[in-house]
Short mmCIF file of C-alpha atoms in Angstrom, two decimals:
data_model
loop_
_atom_site.label_atom_id
_atom_site.label_comp_id
_atom_site.label_asym_id
_atom_site.label_seq_id
_atom_site.Cartn_x
_atom_site.Cartn_y
_atom_site.Cartn_z
CA UNK R 20 0.00 0.00 0.00
CA UNK R 21 1.44 3.41 -0.96
CA UNK R 22 0.66 5.06 2.36
CA UNK R 23 2.41 2.32 4.25
CA UNK R 24 5.52 2.77 2.12
CA UNK R 25 5.46 6.43 3.02
CA UNK R 26 5.49 5.86 6.76
CA UNK R 27 7.48 3.09 8.37
CA UNK R 28 8.79 -0.33 7.50
CA UNK R 29 5.95 -2.66 8.49
CA UNK R 30 5.99 -6.41 8.73
CA UNK R 31 3.40 -7.82 6.35
CA UNK R 32 0.03 -7.27 7.99
CA UNK R 33 -1.33 -9.93 5.69
CA UNK R 34 0.92 -12.52 7.28
CA UNK R 35 -0.10 -11.37 10.74
CA UNK R 36 -3.80 -11.59 9.93
CA UNK R 37 -3.32 -15.05 8.48
CA UNK R 38 -1.74 -16.15 11.73
CA UNK R 39 -4.61 -14.60 13.69
CA UNK R 40 -7.20 -16.30 11.52
CA UNK R 41 -5.57 -19.71 11.55
CA UNK R 42 -4.27 -19.83 15.11
CA UNK R 43 -6.81 -17.59 16.84
CA UNK R 44 -4.03 -15.36 18.05
CA UNK R 45 -5.85 -12.90 20.28
CA UNK R 46 -5.24 -11.75 23.81
CA UNK R 47 -7.53 -12.18 26.78
CA UNK R 48 -7.99 -8.42 27.05
CA UNK R 49 -11.54 -7.20 26.63
CA UNK R 50 -12.82 -3.78 25.69
CA UNK R 51 -16.37 -2.47 25.98
CA UNK R 52 -18.00 -0.40 23.28
CA UNK R 53 -20.71 2.21 23.79
CA UNK R 54 -23.35 -0.52 23.79
CA UNK R 55 -21.54 -2.43 26.52
CA UNK R 56 -20.47 -5.29 24.27
CA UNK R 57 -17.14 -6.81 25.21
CA UNK R 58 -14.72 -7.51 22.38
CA UNK R 59 -11.41 -9.36 22.47
CA UNK R 60 -8.36 -7.38 21.39
CA UNK R 61 -6.31 -8.84 18.56
CA UNK R 62 -2.87 -7.30 18.31
CA UNK R 63 -1.15 -6.57 15.03
CA UNK R 64 2.61 -6.68 15.17
CA UNK R 65 5.10 -4.74 13.11
CA UNK R 66 8.76 -4.54 12.27
CA UNK R 67 9.71 -0.88 12.34
CA UNK R 68 12.66 1.05 10.97
CA UNK R 69 12.58 3.40 13.96
CA UNK R 70 12.44 2.99 17.73
CA UNK R 71 8.72 3.15 18.46
CA UNK R 72 9.39 3.74 22.16
CA UNK R 73 11.43 6.90 21.47
CA UNK R 74 9.14 9.91 20.92
CA UNK R 75 11.97 11.80 19.22
CA UNK R 76 11.97 9.11 16.55
CA UNK R 77 8.20 8.76 16.15
CA UNK R 78 7.70 12.53 16.02
CA UNK R 79 10.58 12.92 13.58
CA UNK R 80 9.16 10.25 11.29
CA UNK R 81 5.59 11.58 11.36
CA UNK R 82 4.49 14.33 9.00
CA UNK R 83 2.12 15.96 11.49
CA UNK R 84 1.83 15.96 15.26
CA UNK R 85 -1.17 17.75 16.71
CA UNK R 86 -3.61 18.03 19.58
CA UNK R 87 -7.17 17.34 18.42
CA UNK R 88 -10.61 16.56 19.75
CA UNK R 89 -12.48 13.60 18.26
CA UNK R 90 -15.79 14.84 16.86
CA UNK R 91 -17.20 11.75 15.17
CA UNK R 92 -16.46 8.12 14.47
CA UNK R 93 -17.30 7.03 10.93
CA UNK R 94 -17.35 3.76 9.08
CA UNK R 95 -14.73 1.06 9.33
CA UNK R 96 -13.28 0.03 5.98
CA UNK R 97 -11.39 -3.18 5.23
CA UNK R 98 -8.25 -3.25 3.13
CA UNK R 99 -5.70 -5.85 2.00
CA UNK R 100 -8.43 -8.45 1.52
CA UNK R 101 -7.31 -11.97 0.78
CA UNK R 102 -8.78 -15.47 0.72
CA UNK R 103 -7.04 -18.09 2.85
CA UNK R 104 -7.64 -21.77 3.47
CA UNK R 105 -8.43 -22.91 7.00
CA UNK R 106 -9.49 -26.23 8.47
CA UNK R 107 -13.07 -25.00 8.15
CA UNK R 108 -12.72 -23.96 4.50
CA UNK R 109 -11.95 -20.71 2.68
CA UNK R 110 -12.00 -17.52 4.71
CA UNK R 111 -11.56 -13.87 3.74
CA UNK R 112 -9.43 -11.73 6.01
CA UNK R 113 -8.77 -8.01 5.84
CA UNK R 114 -7.20 -5.18 7.84
CA UNK R 115 -9.69 -2.75 9.46
CA UNK R 116 -9.23 1.02 9.19
CA UNK R 117 -11.54 3.34 11.13
CA UNK R 118 -12.58 6.77 9.86
CA UNK R 119 -12.89 9.73 12.23
CA UNK R 120 -13.55 13.45 12.13
CA UNK R 121 -11.33 15.52 14.43
CA UNK R 122 -10.87 19.19 15.24
CA UNK R 123 -7.25 20.30 15.50
CA UNK R 124 -6.72 22.55 18.51
CA UNK R 125 -2.95 22.90 18.45
CA UNK R 126 -0.23 22.02 15.95
CA UNK R 127 2.99 20.67 17.40
CA UNK R 128 4.52 19.69 14.06
CA UNK R 129 3.06 20.92 10.79
CA UNK R 130 0.32 23.43 10.04
CA UNK R 131 -3.05 21.73 9.80
CA UNK R 132 -6.30 23.68 9.75
CA UNK R 133 -7.62 24.40 13.23
CA UNK R 134 -11.12 24.78 14.66
CA UNK R 135 -12.85 22.87 11.89
CA UNK R 136 -13.60 19.17 11.59
CA UNK R 137 -11.29 17.28 9.23
CA UNK R 138 -11.14 13.55 8.43
CA UNK R 139 -8.40 11.18 9.56
CA UNK R 140 -8.12 7.43 9.20
CA UNK R 141 -6.85 5.15 11.97
CA UNK R 142 -5.16 1.81 11.30
CA UNK R 143 -7.21 -0.61 13.39
CA UNK R 144 -10.82 -1.18 14.28
CA UNK R 145 -13.52 -3.77 14.72
CA UNK R 146 -13.05 -6.87 12.57
CA UNK R 147 -15.63 -7.82 9.94
CA UNK R 148 -17.32 -10.32 12.26
CA UNK R 149 -17.76 -7.62 14.88
CA UNK R 150 -16.39 -9.60 17.80
CA UNK R 151 -12.75 -8.41 17.96
CA UNK R 152 -10.83 -5.14 17.98
CA UNK R 153 -7.72 -5.30 15.79
CA UNK R 154 -5.05 -2.84 16.91
CA UNK R 155 -1.31 -2.45 17.35
CA UNK R 156 0.01 -3.22 20.81
CA UNK R 157 0.63 -0.02 22.83
CA UNK R 158 -2.09 1.66 20.82
CA UNK R 159 -5.81 2.37 21.23
CA UNK R 160 -8.77 3.47 19.17
CA UNK R 161 -9.72 7.13 19.80
CA UNK R 162 -13.04 7.82 21.53
CA UNK R 163 -15.52 10.50 20.49
CA UNK R 164 -15.47 13.57 22.71
CA UNK R 165 -11.94 12.97 23.97
CA UNK R 166 -8.77 14.84 23.04
CA UNK R 167 -5.50 13.27 21.94
CA UNK R 168 -2.08 14.06 20.60
CA UNK R 169 -2.03 12.40 17.18
CA UNK R 170 0.94 11.41 15.03
CA UNK R 171 -0.14 11.41 11.39
CA UNK R 172 1.23 10.54 7.96
CA UNK R 173 0.17 12.42 4.85
CA UNK R 174 -0.85 10.06 2.05
CA UNK R 175 -0.44 10.54 -1.69
CA UNK R 176 -4.03 11.78 -1.97
CA UNK R 177 -3.55 14.33 0.83
CA UNK R 178 -5.46 12.34 3.45
CA UNK R 179 -4.10 11.67 6.95
CA UNK R 180 -3.26 8.22 8.32
CA UNK R 181 -2.81 7.55 12.05
CA UNK R 182 -0.96 4.26 12.38
CA UNK R 183 1.29 2.36 14.77
CA UNK R 184 2.01 2.06 18.50
CA UNK R 185 1.60 5.31 20.48
CA UNK R 186 0.04 7.03 17.45
CA UNK R 187 -2.60 8.73 19.58
CA UNK R 188 -2.19 9.59 23.26
CA UNK R 189 -5.05 10.74 25.46
CA UNK R 190 -4.91 14.25 26.92
CA UNK R 191 -7.29 14.56 29.87
CA UNK R 192 -9.32 17.50 31.17
CA UNK R 193 -9.81 19.47 27.97
CA UNK R 194 -13.36 20.76 27.74
CA UNK R 195 -15.41 20.38 24.55
CA UNK R 196 -15.70 24.17 24.30
CA UNK R 197 -11.93 24.68 24.02
CA UNK R 198 -10.69 26.19 20.75
CA UNK R 199 -7.25 26.91 19.29
CA UNK R 200 -7.53 30.37 20.85
CA UNK R 201 -8.02 29.07 24.38
CA UNK R 202 -6.20 25.72 24.32
CA UNK R 203 -2.78 26.97 25.44
CA UNK R 204 -3.92 27.40 29.04
CA UNK R 205 -4.80 23.70 29.08
CA UNK R 206 -1.84 22.57 27.01
CA UNK R 207 0.66 24.20 29.36
CA UNK R 208 -0.66 22.01 32.17
CA UNK R 209 -0.55 18.80 30.15
CA UNK R 210 2.37 16.44 30.62
CA UNK R 211 1.42 14.71 27.36
CA UNK R 212 1.57 17.90 25.29
CA UNK R 213 4.84 18.90 26.94
CA UNK R 214 6.22 15.42 26.27
CA UNK R 215 5.59 15.70 22.54
CA UNK R 216 6.68 19.33 22.30
CA UNK R 217 10.04 18.38 23.81
CA UNK R 218 10.25 15.41 21.45
CA UNK R 219 9.64 17.76 18.52
CA UNK R 220 12.40 20.08 19.72
CA UNK R 221 14.80 17.11 19.61
CA UNK R 222 13.20 15.08 16.83
CA UNK R 223 15.16 12.49 14.88
CA UNK R 224 14.06 12.94 11.29
CA UNK R 225 14.03 10.16 8.71
CA UNK R 226 15.03 10.37 5.09
CA UNK R 227 11.94 9.32 3.16
CA UNK R 228 9.59 10.68 0.55
CA UNK R 229 6.91 12.84 2.16
CA UNK R 230 3.56 14.17 1.03
CA UNK R 231 1.55 17.18 2.19
CA UNK R 232 -1.93 16.97 3.62
CA UNK R 233 -4.75 18.70 1.76
CA UNK R 234 -5.57 20.26 5.15
CA UNK R 235 -2.13 21.87 5.52
CA UNK R 236 -2.56 25.63 5.60
CA UNK R 237 1.02 26.24 4.46
CA UNK R 238 0.22 24.53 1.15
CA UNK R 239 -2.74 26.80 0.35
#
């Protein structure tokens, strides 16, 4: 997939999903959705060209780092579809990607539009059967109404992909009424925002082809 080539060096997700489908490789962790249904978490694994536990590296590799409130969760789409043979016959497997609308409150890296809802896509989501959440370890699906620091990759079509461990980190105690004009008072008190701002100041950049988001104000 083009977008995946533009970000980091991933182990074949197809292979991982095949292992999950054939061996039932899911953890015992459960997560409740808004309707109270418990779903098992299935972890994707990746081989990365950067240290995913070093924020200087993840921030340096990302195209955009920003504080944003999640406005809406959209549809889950399924990519990399393939038919595999199991002991119970042929089965189709695919990687879930979840669509969201977010409002950027503060740019840490890059210059995305603020105070208006823009779309992003998150690698991960509910599987096609609806009984599991597929996600990278050390990652989580964003929740509507909450605010996170996101690390995003611009795709060839100008869209934004959020993908990988630690690609969105919750920032607590930011009211829904906060805008880009009033967010600094909250951001100054946030250890998470400070953490990523310091990482940006000391970022370790990677030499790769980069694209620009269609929501980047510096490109307009």
